[in-house]
CSV table of C-alpha atoms and ligand atoms in Angstrom, one decimal:
chain,number,residue,atom,x,y,z
H,1,MET,CA,-157.5,-193.1,107.7
H,2,ARG,CA,-160.0,-193.1,110.5
H,3,SER,CA,-159.9,-196.8,111.3
H,4,THR,CA,-159.4,-200.0,109.4
H,5,ASP,CA,-163.1,-201.1,109.4
H,6,VAL,CA,-165.2,-199.9,106.5
H,7,ASP,CA,-168.8,-200.7,105.6
H,8,VAL,CA,-168.3,-200.1,101.9
H,9,LEU,CA,-164.8,-200.1,100.6
H,10,ILE,CA,-164.5,-199.0,97.0
H,11,ALA,CA,-161.2,-200.0,95.3
H,12,GLY,CA,-160.6,-197.5,92.5
H,13,GLY,CA,-161.5,-193.8,92.3
H,14,GLY,CA,-163.1,-193.2,88.9
H,15,LEU,CA,-166.5,-192.8,87.4
H,16,ALA,CA,-168.0,-196.1,88.5
H,17,ALA,CA,-166.7,-195.5,92.1
H,18,GLN,CA,-168.1,-192.0,92.1
H,19,ARG,CA,-171.6,-193.1,90.9
H,20,CYS,CA,-171.6,-195.9,93.4
H,21,CYS,CA,-170.9,-193.7,96.4
H,22,GLU,CA,-173.3,-190.9,95.2
H,23,THR,CA,-176.1,-193.4,94.7
H,24,LEU,CA,-175.5,-195.0,98.1
H,25,ARG,CA,-175.8,-191.7,99.9
H,26,ARG,CA,-178.8,-190.7,97.8
H,27,LEU,CA,-180.5,-193.9,98.7
H,28,GLY,CA,-180.0,-193.1,102.4
H,29,PHE,CA,-177.1,-195.5,103.1
H,30,ASP,CA,-175.4,-194.1,106.3
H,31,GLY,CA,-172.6,-196.6,106.8
H,32,ARG,CA,-168.9,-195.7,106.4
H,33,ILE,CA,-167.7,-195.4,102.8
H,34,ALA,CA,-164.0,-195.2,101.9
H,35,MET,CA,-162.6,-195.0,98.3
H,36,LEU,CA,-159.0,-196.1,97.4
H,37,CYS,CA,-157.7,-193.7,94.7
H,38,GLU,CA,-154.3,-194.7,93.2
H,39,GLU,CA,-154.0,-191.3,91.6
H,40,PRO,CA,-153.3,-188.3,93.8
H,41,ARG,CA,-156.6,-186.6,92.8
H,42,ALA,CA,-160.3,-187.0,93.5
H,43,PRO,CA,-162.4,-188.9,90.8
H,44,TYR,CA,-162.5,-187.0,87.5
H,45,ASP,CA,-163.9,-187.4,84.0
H,46,ARG,CA,-161.8,-189.0,81.3
H,47,PRO,CA,-163.5,-188.3,78.0
H,48,PRO,CA,-162.1,-184.7,77.8
H,49,LEU,CA,-158.5,-186.1,78.1
H,50,SER,CA,-158.5,-187.1,74.4
H,51,LYS,CA,-160.4,-184.1,73.2
H,52,GLY,CA,-160.6,-180.6,74.9
H,53,VAL,CA,-157.6,-181.1,77.2
H,54,LEU,CA,-155.4,-181.5,74.1
H,55,THR,CA,-156.9,-178.8,71.9
H,56,ASP,CA,-158.1,-176.0,74.2
H,57,PRO,CA,-155.6,-173.1,74.1
H,58,ASP,CA,-156.3,-172.4,77.8
H,59,GLU,CA,-154.8,-174.4,80.6
H,60,PRO,CA,-156.9,-177.6,81.2
H,61,ARG,CA,-159.8,-177.0,83.5
H,62,GLU,CA,-160.6,-179.0,86.6
H,63,LEU,CA,-162.2,-182.3,85.6
H,64,SER,CA,-163.2,-183.5,89.1
H,65,PHE,CA,-166.8,-184.8,89.3
H,66,ARG,CA,-167.3,-183.0,92.7
H,67,PRO,CA,-165.5,-180.4,94.7
H,68,ALA,CA,-163.5,-181.5,97.8
H,69,ALA,CA,-166.3,-180.3,100.1
H,70,TRP,CA,-168.7,-182.8,98.6
H,71,TYR,CA,-166.8,-185.7,100.0
H,72,GLU,CA,-166.7,-184.1,103.5
H,73,GLU,CA,-170.4,-183.2,103.3
H,74,ASN,CA,-171.3,-186.7,102.2
H,75,ASP,CA,-168.9,-188.4,104.6
H,76,VAL,CA,-167.0,-190.3,101.8
H,77,GLU,CA,-163.4,-190.9,102.8
H,78,LEU,CA,-161.1,-190.3,99.8
H,79,LEU,CA,-157.8,-192.1,100.3
H,80,LEU,CA,-155.7,-190.4,97.6
H,81,GLY,CA,-152.5,-192.0,96.5
H,82,VAL,CA,-153.6,-195.3,98.0
H,83,THR,CA,-153.4,-198.4,95.9
H,84,ALA,CA,-155.2,-201.7,96.4
H,85,ARG,CA,-152.6,-204.5,96.3
H,86,GLY,CA,-154.4,-207.7,97.3
H,87,LEU,CA,-157.7,-209.2,98.4
H,88,ASP,CA,-158.4,-211.9,101.0
H,89,ALA,CA,-162.1,-212.4,100.4
H,90,THR,CA,-162.4,-215.0,103.2
H,91,ALA,CA,-161.0,-212.6,105.8
H,92,ARG,CA,-162.7,-209.7,104.0
H,93,VAL,CA,-159.5,-207.7,103.9
H,94,VAL,CA,-157.8,-205.6,101.2
H,95,THR,CA,-154.1,-204.8,101.4
H,96,VAL,CA,-153.1,-201.3,100.4
H,97,THR,CA,-150.0,-199.2,100.0
H,98,ASP,CA,-149.9,-195.5,100.4
H,99,SER,CA,-147.7,-193.7,97.9
H,100,ARG,CA,-147.5,-190.7,100.2
H,101,SER,CA,-145.5,-192.7,102.8
H,102,ASN,CA,-141.8,-192.6,102.5
H,103,GLY,CA,-139.6,-195.6,101.9
H,104,ASP,CA,-140.1,-199.2,101.0
H,105,ASP,CA,-143.7,-199.9,99.9
H,106,ALA,CA,-143.8,-203.3,101.5
H,107,ARG,CA,-143.1,-201.7,104.9
H,108,HIS,CA,-146.0,-199.4,104.5
H,109,GLU,CA,-148.6,-202.0,103.6
H,110,GLN,CA,-151.8,-201.8,105.6
H,111,THR,CA,-154.9,-203.8,105.6
H,112,LEU,CA,-158.5,-202.6,105.6
H,113,ARG,CA,-161.4,-204.7,106.6
H,114,TYR,CA,-164.7,-204.3,104.7
H,115,ARG,CA,-168.3,-205.5,105.0
H,116,GLN,CA,-168.8,-205.0,101.3
H,117,LEU,CA,-166.1,-204.4,98.6
H,118,VAL,CA,-166.7,-202.7,95.3
H,119,ILE,CA,-163.9,-203.3,92.7
H,120,ALA,CA,-163.9,-200.3,90.4
H,121,THR,CA,-160.2,-200.1,89.4
H,122,GLY,CA,-161.0,-199.4,85.7
H,123,SER,CA,-158.6,-200.3,82.9
H,124,ARG,CA,-155.2,-199.4,81.7
H,125,PRO,CA,-153.7,-199.0,78.2
H,126,ARG,CA,-152.6,-202.3,76.7
H,127,GLN,CA,-148.8,-202.4,76.5
H,128,LEU,CA,-147.1,-203.5,73.3
H,129,PRO,CA,-144.2,-206.0,73.8
H,130,GLY,CA,-140.9,-204.2,73.8
H,131,VAL,CA,-142.4,-200.7,73.8
H,132,SER,CA,-142.1,-198.7,77.0
H,133,CYS,CA,-143.4,-195.2,77.5
H,134,GLY,CA,-141.1,-192.3,78.0
H,135,GLY,CA,-139.4,-189.7,75.8
H,136,PRO,CA,-141.5,-189.3,72.6
H,137,ILE,CA,-143.6,-192.4,73.4
H,138,HIS,CA,-146.9,-191.8,75.2
H,139,GLN,CA,-150.0,-193.5,76.4
H,140,LEU,CA,-153.3,-191.9,77.5
H,141,ARG,CA,-155.4,-192.9,80.5
H,142,THR,CA,-154.8,-190.4,83.2
H,143,TYR,CA,-154.9,-186.6,83.6
H,144,THR,CA,-151.1,-186.7,84.0
H,145,ASP,CA,-150.8,-188.7,80.7
H,146,ALA,CA,-153.0,-186.1,79.1
H,147,LEU,CA,-150.9,-183.1,80.3
H,148,ALA,CA,-147.7,-184.8,79.0
H,149,LEU,CA,-149.3,-185.5,75.6
H,150,ARG,CA,-150.8,-182.0,75.4
H,151,ALA,CA,-147.3,-180.6,76.0
H,152,ALA,CA,-145.8,-182.7,73.3
H,153,LEU,CA,-148.5,-181.9,70.7
H,154,ARG,CA,-148.6,-178.2,71.5
H,155,GLN,CA,-144.9,-177.5,71.5
H,156,GLY,CA,-145.0,-177.8,67.7
H,157,ASN,CA,-143.5,-181.3,67.5
H,158,GLY,CA,-144.8,-181.8,64.0
H,159,ARG,CA,-145.1,-185.6,63.4
H,160,LEU,CA,-147.5,-187.8,65.5
H,161,VAL,CA,-147.8,-191.5,64.9
H,162,VAL,CA,-150.8,-193.2,66.6
H,163,LEU,CA,-150.5,-197.0,67.1
H,164,GLY,CA,-154.1,-198.3,67.0
H,165,ALA,CA,-157.2,-197.0,65.3
H,166,GLY,CA,-159.4,-197.4,68.4
H,167,LEU,CA,-161.6,-194.7,69.9
H,168,VAL,CA,-158.8,-193.0,71.9
H,169,GLY,CA,-156.3,-193.2,69.1
H,170,MET,CA,-158.7,-191.7,66.6
H,171,GLU,CA,-159.8,-188.9,68.9
H,172,VAL,CA,-156.1,-188.0,69.5
H,173,ALA,CA,-155.5,-188.1,65.8
H,174,SER,CA,-158.4,-185.8,65.2
H,175,ALA,CA,-157.2,-183.4,68.0
H,176,ALA,CA,-153.6,-183.4,66.6
H,177,ARG,CA,-154.8,-182.6,63.0
H,178,GLY,CA,-156.8,-179.7,64.5
H,179,LEU,CA,-153.4,-178.5,66.0
H,180,GLY,CA,-151.8,-178.8,62.6
H,181,LEU,CA,-149.6,-181.8,63.1
H,182,ASP,CA,-148.8,-184.5,60.5
H,183,VAL,CA,-150.6,-187.6,61.7
H,184,THR,CA,-150.1,-191.2,60.7
H,185,MET,CA,-152.2,-194.0,62.2
H,186,ILE,CA,-151.1,-197.6,62.2
H,187,GLU,CA,-153.8,-200.2,62.5
H,188,ALA,CA,-153.4,-204.0,62.2
H,189,ALA,CA,-157.0,-204.6,61.2
H,190,PRO,CA,-158.4,-203.8,57.7
H,191,THR,CA,-160.8,-201.2,59.1
H,192,PRO,CA,-160.9,-199.0,62.2
H,193,LEU,CA,-163.0,-200.2,65.1
H,194,ALA,CA,-163.2,-203.6,63.5
H,195,ARG,CA,-164.5,-205.3,66.6
H,196,ALA,CA,-167.4,-202.8,67.0
H,197,LEU,CA,-168.4,-201.8,63.5
H,198,PRO,CA,-169.2,-203.7,60.3
H,199,ALA,CA,-166.6,-203.1,57.6
H,200,THR,CA,-168.8,-200.7,55.6
H,201,LEU,CA,-169.1,-198.4,58.5
H,202,GLY,CA,-165.4,-198.8,59.4
H,203,HIS,CA,-164.6,-197.7,55.9
H,204,TRP,CA,-166.7,-194.6,56.5
H,205,ILE,CA,-164.7,-193.7,59.6
H,206,ALA,CA,-161.4,-194.4,57.7
H,207,GLY,CA,-162.7,-192.0,55.0
H,208,LEU,CA,-163.5,-189.3,57.5
H,209,HIS,CA,-159.9,-189.4,58.8
H,210,HIS,CA,-158.5,-189.5,55.3
H,211,ARG,CA,-160.5,-186.4,54.4
H,212,TYR,CA,-159.1,-184.6,57.4
H,213,GLY,CA,-155.5,-185.4,56.3
H,214,VAL,CA,-154.7,-188.4,58.6
H,215,ASP,CA,-152.5,-191.0,56.9
H,216,MET,CA,-154.3,-194.1,58.0
H,217,ARG,CA,-152.3,-197.3,57.3
H,218,LEU,CA,-154.6,-200.2,57.7
H,219,SER,CA,-153.6,-203.9,57.8
H,220,THR,CA,-150.2,-202.7,59.0
H,221,THR,CA,-148.3,-203.5,62.1
H,222,VAL,CA,-145.2,-202.0,63.7
H,223,GLU,CA,-142.2,-204.3,63.7
H,224,ARG,CA,-139.8,-202.2,65.7
H,225,ILE,CA,-139.5,-198.8,67.4
H,226,GLY,CA,-136.1,-197.2,68.0
H,227,VAL,CA,-135.7,-194.0,69.9
H,228,ARG,CA,-132.8,-191.6,69.4
H,229,GLY,CA,-133.0,-188.4,71.4
H,230,ASP,CA,-136.4,-186.8,70.9
H,231,THR,CA,-137.3,-188.8,67.8
H,232,ALA,CA,-138.7,-192.3,67.3
H,233,THR,CA,-138.2,-194.4,64.2
H,234,LEU,CA,-140.8,-197.0,63.5
H,235,THR,CA,-140.3,-199.9,61.1
H,236,LEU,CA,-143.6,-201.1,59.7
H,237,SER,CA,-144.7,-204.5,58.5
H,238,ASP,CA,-144.6,-203.4,54.9
H,239,GLY,CA,-140.9,-202.6,55.3
H,240,SER,CA,-141.3,-198.8,55.4
H,241,GLU,CA,-139.9,-196.5,58.1
H,242,LEU,CA,-141.5,-193.5,59.8
H,243,ASN,CA,-139.9,-190.9,61.9
H,244,ALA,CA,-142.1,-189.4,64.7
H,245,ASP,CA,-141.7,-186.6,67.2
H,246,THR,CA,-144.5,-188.1,69.3
H,247,VAL,CA,-145.9,-191.7,69.3
H,248,LEU,CA,-149.1,-192.6,71.1
H,249,VAL,CA,-149.6,-196.2,71.9
H,250,ALA,CA,-153.4,-196.7,71.8
H,251,ALA,CA,-153.7,-200.4,71.3
H,252,GLY,CA,-156.8,-200.9,73.4
H,253,THR,CA,-157.1,-201.4,77.2
H,254,VAL,CA,-156.9,-204.2,79.7
H,255,ALA,CA,-158.9,-204.4,83.0
H,256,ALA,CA,-156.9,-203.2,86.0
H,257,THR,CA,-157.5,-206.3,88.0
H,258,GLU,CA,-154.0,-207.7,88.2
H,259,TRP,CA,-153.9,-206.8,91.9
H,260,LEU,CA,-156.5,-209.6,92.5
H,261,ALA,CA,-154.3,-212.3,91.1
H,262,ALA,CA,-153.9,-214.2,94.5
H,263,SER,CA,-157.6,-213.9,95.4
H,264,GLY,CA,-159.0,-216.5,93.0
H,265,ILE,CA,-160.4,-213.9,90.5
H,266,ALA,CA,-159.1,-214.7,87.0
H,267,PRO,CA,-157.3,-212.0,85.1
H,268,GLY,CA,-159.4,-209.7,82.9
H,269,PRO,CA,-162.7,-208.0,83.5
H,270,ILE,CA,-164.6,-209.6,86.4
H,271,PRO,CA,-167.8,-211.5,85.5
H,272,THR,CA,-170.8,-210.3,87.5
H,273,ASP,CA,-174.6,-210.6,87.6
H,274,ARG,CA,-176.9,-207.7,86.6
H,275,SER,CA,-176.3,-206.1,90.0
H,276,GLY,CA,-172.5,-206.3,89.9
H,277,ARG,CA,-172.2,-209.3,92.3
H,278,THR,CA,-169.1,-211.3,91.6
H,279,GLU,CA,-168.6,-215.0,92.5
H,280,LEU,CA,-167.0,-214.0,95.8
H,281,PRO,CA,-169.3,-213.2,98.7
H,282,PHE,CA,-169.7,-209.5,99.6
H,283,VAL,CA,-167.6,-208.5,96.5
H,284,TYR,CA,-169.0,-206.4,93.7
H,285,ALA,CA,-167.4,-205.0,90.5
H,286,ALA,CA,-168.4,-202.1,88.2
H,287,GLY,CA,-167.1,-200.1,85.3
H,288,ASP,CA,-164.2,-201.0,83.0
H,289,ALA,CA,-163.0,-203.6,85.5
H,290,ALA,CA,-166.3,-205.5,85.4
H,291,CYS,CA,-168.1,-207.7,82.8
H,292,PHE,CA,-171.8,-207.3,83.2
H,293,PRO,CA,-174.3,-209.5,81.3
H,294,ASP,CA,-175.8,-207.7,78.4
H,295,PRO,CA,-179.5,-208.5,78.4
H,296,TYR,CA,-179.8,-207.9,74.7
H,297,LEU,CA,-177.0,-210.2,73.8
H,298,GLY,CA,-177.7,-212.8,76.5
H,299,GLU,CA,-174.0,-212.9,77.4
H,300,PRO,CA,-171.5,-211.0,79.4
H,301,VAL,CA,-169.8,-208.1,77.7
H,302,PRO,CA,-166.9,-206.0,78.9
H,303,THR,CA,-167.9,-202.5,77.8
H,304,GLN,CA,-165.3,-200.0,78.8
H,305,HIS,CA,-167.4,-197.0,78.1
H,306,TRP,CA,-168.6,-194.0,80.1
H,307,GLU,CA,-172.3,-194.8,80.2
H,308,ALA,CA,-171.8,-198.4,81.3
H,309,ALA,CA,-169.6,-197.3,84.2
H,310,VAL,CA,-172.4,-195.0,85.4
H,311,ARG,CA,-175.1,-197.6,85.1
H,312,GLN,CA,-173.0,-200.3,86.7
H,313,GLY,CA,-171.8,-198.1,89.6
H,314,THR,CA,-175.4,-197.3,90.2
H,315,ALA,CA,-176.5,-200.9,90.0
H,316,VAL,CA,-174.0,-202.0,92.6
H,317,ALA,CA,-175.1,-199.2,95.1
H,318,ARG,CA,-178.7,-200.3,94.6
H,319,ALA,CA,-177.8,-204.0,95.3
H,320,ILE,CA,-175.9,-203.0,98.5
H,321,VAL,CA,-179.1,-201.4,99.8
H,322,GLY,CA,-181.2,-204.3,98.7
H,323,LEU,CA,-182.7,-202.9,95.4
H,324,ASP,CA,-182.8,-204.5,92.0
H,325,PRO,CA,-181.0,-202.8,89.1
H,326,ALA,CA,-182.9,-200.3,87.0
H,327,GLU,CA,-184.5,-201.5,83.8
H,328,PRO,CA,-181.9,-202.3,81.2
H,329,VAL,CA,-181.3,-200.2,78.1
H,330,PRO,CA,-179.2,-201.0,75.0
H,331,ALA,CA,-175.6,-200.0,75.5
H,332,MET,CA,-174.2,-196.8,74.0
H,333,PHE,CA,-170.8,-195.1,73.5
H,334,TRP,CA,-170.0,-191.9,71.9
H,335,SER,CA,-166.8,-190.5,70.3
H,336,ASP,CA,-165.9,-187.0,68.9
H,337,GLN,CA,-163.7,-187.1,65.8
H,338,HIS,CA,-163.1,-184.2,63.4
H,339,GLY,CA,-166.1,-182.3,64.7
H,340,GLN,CA,-168.4,-185.3,64.2
H,341,ARG,CA,-170.4,-186.7,67.1
H,342,ILE,CA,-170.4,-190.5,66.6
H,343,GLN,CA,-172.6,-192.7,68.7
H,344,LEU,CA,-173.0,-196.5,68.6
H,345,VAL,CA,-176.1,-197.9,70.3
H,346,GLY,CA,-176.4,-201.7,70.8
H,347,HIS,CA,-173.9,-204.2,69.4
H,348,ALA,CA,-173.3,-204.6,65.7
H,349,PRO,CA,-172.3,-208.0,64.5
H,350,ALA,CA,-169.8,-208.4,61.6
H,351,GLN,CA,-172.5,-210.0,59.4
H,352,CYS,CA,-175.5,-207.7,59.2
H,353,ASP,CA,-177.7,-205.6,57.0
H,354,ILE,CA,-177.3,-201.8,57.1
H,355,GLU,CA,-180.0,-199.3,56.1
H,356,LEU,CA,-178.8,-195.7,55.8
H,357,ASP,CA,-181.0,-192.7,56.7
H,358,GLY,CA,-179.3,-189.5,55.7
H,359,GLU,CA,-176.4,-188.3,53.5
H,360,GLU,CA,-173.4,-190.3,54.8
H,361,ALA,CA,-171.3,-187.5,53.6
H,362,LEU,CA,-168.8,-185.4,55.4
H,363,GLY,CA,-170.5,-183.1,57.9
H,364,GLU,CA,-174.0,-184.4,57.0
H,365,PRO,CA,-175.9,-186.2,59.7
H,366,PHE,CA,-176.9,-189.8,59.1
H,367,VAL,CA,-178.1,-192.9,60.9
H,368,ALA,CA,-177.1,-196.4,60.0
H,369,TRP,CA,-179.7,-198.9,61.2
H,370,ILE,CA,-178.0,-202.2,61.6
H,371,LYS,CA,-179.9,-205.5,61.6
H,372,CYS,CA,-178.8,-209.0,62.2
H,373,ASP,CA,-180.9,-211.9,60.8
H,374,GLY,CA,-183.7,-209.3,60.1
H,375,ARG,CA,-183.7,-208.2,63.8
H,376,PRO,CA,-182.6,-204.7,65.0
H,377,ALA,CA,-179.2,-205.0,66.6
H,378,ALA,CA,-177.5,-201.6,66.6
H,379,ALA,CA,-177.5,-198.1,65.2
H,380,LEU,CA,-174.7,-195.8,64.3
H,381,LEU,CA,-175.6,-192.1,64.8
H,382,VAL,CA,-173.5,-189.5,63.2
H,383,ASN,CA,-174.4,-186.0,64.4
H,384,ARG,CA,-177.8,-187.2,65.3
H,385,PRO,CA,-177.9,-187.3,69.1
H,386,ASP,CA,-181.6,-186.6,68.9
H,387,VAL,CA,-182.2,-190.1,67.5
H,388,LEU,CA,-180.7,-191.8,70.5
H,389,PRO,CA,-184.0,-192.5,72.3
H,390,GLN,CA,-185.6,-193.8,69.1
H,391,ALA,CA,-182.6,-196.0,68.4
H,392,ARG,CA,-182.8,-197.5,71.9
H,393,ARG,CA,-186.5,-198.2,71.5
H,394,TRP,CA,-185.9,-199.8,68.1
H,395,ILE,CA,-183.3,-202.2,69.5
H,396,ALA,CA,-185.1,-202.9,72.8
H,397,GLY,CA,-188.4,-203.5,70.9
H,398,ALA,CA,-186.8,-206.5,69.2
H,399,PHE,CA,-186.4,-208.2,72.6
H,400,GLN,CA,-189.7,-208.6,74.4
H,401,HIS,CA,-188.0,-210.3,77.3
H,402,PRO,CA,-184.3,-209.3,77.5
H,403,ASP,CA,-182.4,-212.2,78.7
H,404,GLN,CA,-181.6,-211.8,82.4
H,405,THR,CA,-179.6,-214.9,82.8
H,406,PRO,CA,-176.9,-214.5,85.4
H,407,VAL,CA,-173.4,-214.9,84.2
H,408,SER,CA,-171.8,-218.3,84.0
H,409,VAL,CA,-168.5,-218.0,82.2
H,410,ILE,CA,-167.1,-214.9,80.6
H,411,HIS,CA,-166.2,-215.1,76.9
H,412,GLN,CA,-164.9,-212.2,75.0
H,413,ASN,CA,-167.5,-210.6,72.8
H,414,PRO,CA,-166.2,-210.1,69.3
H,415,THR,CA,-168.3,-207.0,68.8
H,416,THR,CA,-167.1,-204.8,71.6
H,417,GLU,CA,-164.3,-202.3,71.2
H,418,SER,CA,-162.1,-201.3,74.1
H,419,ARG,CA,-160.6,-197.9,74.1
T,501,FAD,P1,-161.7,-195.3,85.6
T,501,FAD,O1,-162.4,-194.0,85.2
T,501,FAD,O2,-160.5,-195.7,84.8
T,501,FAD,O3,-161.3,-195.2,87.1
T,501,FAD,C1,-160.6,-196.2,87.8
T,501,FAD,C2,-159.7,-195.6,88.8
T,501,FAD,O4,-159.1,-196.5,89.7
T,501,FAD,C3,-158.5,-194.8,88.2
T,501,FAD,O5,-158.5,-193.5,88.7
T,501,FAD,C4,-157.3,-195.6,88.6
T,501,FAD,O6,-156.2,-194.8,88.8
T,501,FAD,C5,-157.8,-196.3,89.9
T,501,FAD,N1,-157.1,-197.5,90.2
T,501,FAD,C6,-156.6,-198.4,89.3
T,501,FAD,N2,-156.0,-199.5,89.9
T,501,FAD,C7,-156.1,-199.2,91.3
T,501,FAD,C8,-155.8,-199.8,92.5
T,501,FAD,N3,-155.2,-201.1,92.4
T,501,FAD,N4,-156.0,-199.3,93.7
T,501,FAD,C9,-156.6,-198.0,93.7
T,501,FAD,N5,-157.0,-197.4,92.6
T,501,FAD,C10,-156.8,-197.9,91.4
T,501,FAD,N6,-166.2,-193.3,77.0
T,501,FAD,C11,-167.2,-192.9,76.2
T,501,FAD,O7,-168.3,-193.5,76.2
T,501,FAD,N7,-167.1,-191.8,75.4
T,501,FAD,C12,-165.9,-191.1,75.3
T,501,FAD,O8,-165.8,-190.2,74.5
T,501,FAD,C13,-164.8,-191.6,76.1
T,501,FAD,N8,-163.6,-191.0,76.0
T,501,FAD,C14,-162.5,-191.5,76.8
T,501,FAD,C15,-161.3,-190.9,76.6
T,501,FAD,C16,-160.2,-191.4,77.3
T,501,FAD,C17,-158.8,-190.7,77.1
T,501,FAD,C18,-160.4,-192.5,78.2
T,501,FAD,C19,-159.2,-193.0,78.9
T,501,FAD,C20,-161.6,-193.1,78.3
T,501,FAD,C21,-162.7,-192.6,77.6
T,501,FAD,N9,-164.0,-193.2,77.7
T,501,FAD,C22,-165.0,-192.7,77.0
T,501,FAD,C23,-164.2,-194.3,78.6
T,501,FAD,C24,-164.7,-193.9,80.0
T,501,FAD,O9,-164.0,-192.8,80.5
T,501,FAD,C25,-164.4,-195.1,80.9
T,501,FAD,O10,-165.2,-196.2,80.4
T,501,FAD,C26,-164.7,-194.8,82.4
T,501,FAD,O11,-163.9,-193.8,82.9
T,501,FAD,C27,-164.6,-196.1,83.2
T,501,FAD,O12,-164.8,-195.8,84.5
T,501,FAD,P2,-164.2,-196.7,85.7
T,501,FAD,O13,-164.6,-196.0,87.0
T,501,FAD,O14,-164.5,-198.1,85.5
T,501,FAD,O15,-162.6,-196.6,85.5
């Protein structure tokens, strides 16, 4: 570490952090930038972790956004293995520990002073009470998690149980079926992605998994998990028991903001304005750790998807150099399952009208146009990436003046789906 005074300190070393520092340099910002990366590697891309990293026969490729030389050339100081532990926003100081130092963490605490702080610590898998990872039980967030899961799936351990039919859970189920495993998925809600998709479309996704041989148990919960040796035994709410060689806990995510507990920032994704400014002076947030206002919903929405992290990291960099954020566009996430590219644009309310364009059959591309009270709200695109610009225009056109109200109080949007 060069010195303890940093112009822009980015806590977290993922996608939002990367986009923020790249944009700062592109816009000519020449101050000192340092990035705290808890993991021992430079920022990398996560979507392949639940897809190609599991299925490719070759050793997983490098997923870093930039080669090491990029950080040197752009004078971005990567502090690998360094974790943000606390924030004093009055003194403008972040306390950190360095996992590379030996001995007691507390003795190796250091403080870094910042002029501007960007919180981009992302999110973590939600823990289930009484279930800890280890042995046959996995979670999936990091490259290390993905390598461990890949090893378990590829060593021919035949039975995978996925807890949670969210996006990551369904992608892993799809990858595991491709590898020939028996896959059972347990989901408490009556349809997959119940918070993001109306029931009719959730049923389509359940049908897709069914056709590819996933045993999807909906409206079902796990009462108990016992581990003996390499095998887990799950007792389900319907009284049945399942044995599994590998269990993936994929029950959604929580914002990785617990380290801010003493700073006055409430737990959960951090409310911001459209530029990523939080309530604390000189403190911004972006990506999965943030909750930006959605101009099309007129309320703050924690998004936890790739494109939002890109846009928000960019918006924060623009704000730091005194620029407004770019024009808003309707939110989008994608997911790859059983060879289908699935994209949701906008936010689909539970009560809505759906108009189908296409076959809605396995392997056939289709678009579901989703309206709420007669107004375009969202579109589900299956194998139709070419329709994305049109879908965005369709939704945006319904809002002549997207609401640009700054955030007041965060409240959980029922239509978002965390991974
Ligand atoms: P992250 O990328 O999670 O980066 C945060 C970083 O901060 C991490 O490296 C973390 O180790 C570090 N960190 C955490 N706490 C601290 C701390 N206290 N101090 C220092 N560092 C810390 N989105 C899509 O739209 N489509 C997809 O297909 C898709 N697939 C995905 C598959 C997987 C397996 C996962 C996990 C996510 C996927 N996503 C997908 C979501 C997308 O990758 C995330 O929304 C995006 O990575 C969020 O970026 P971020 O920078 O906010 O957080």
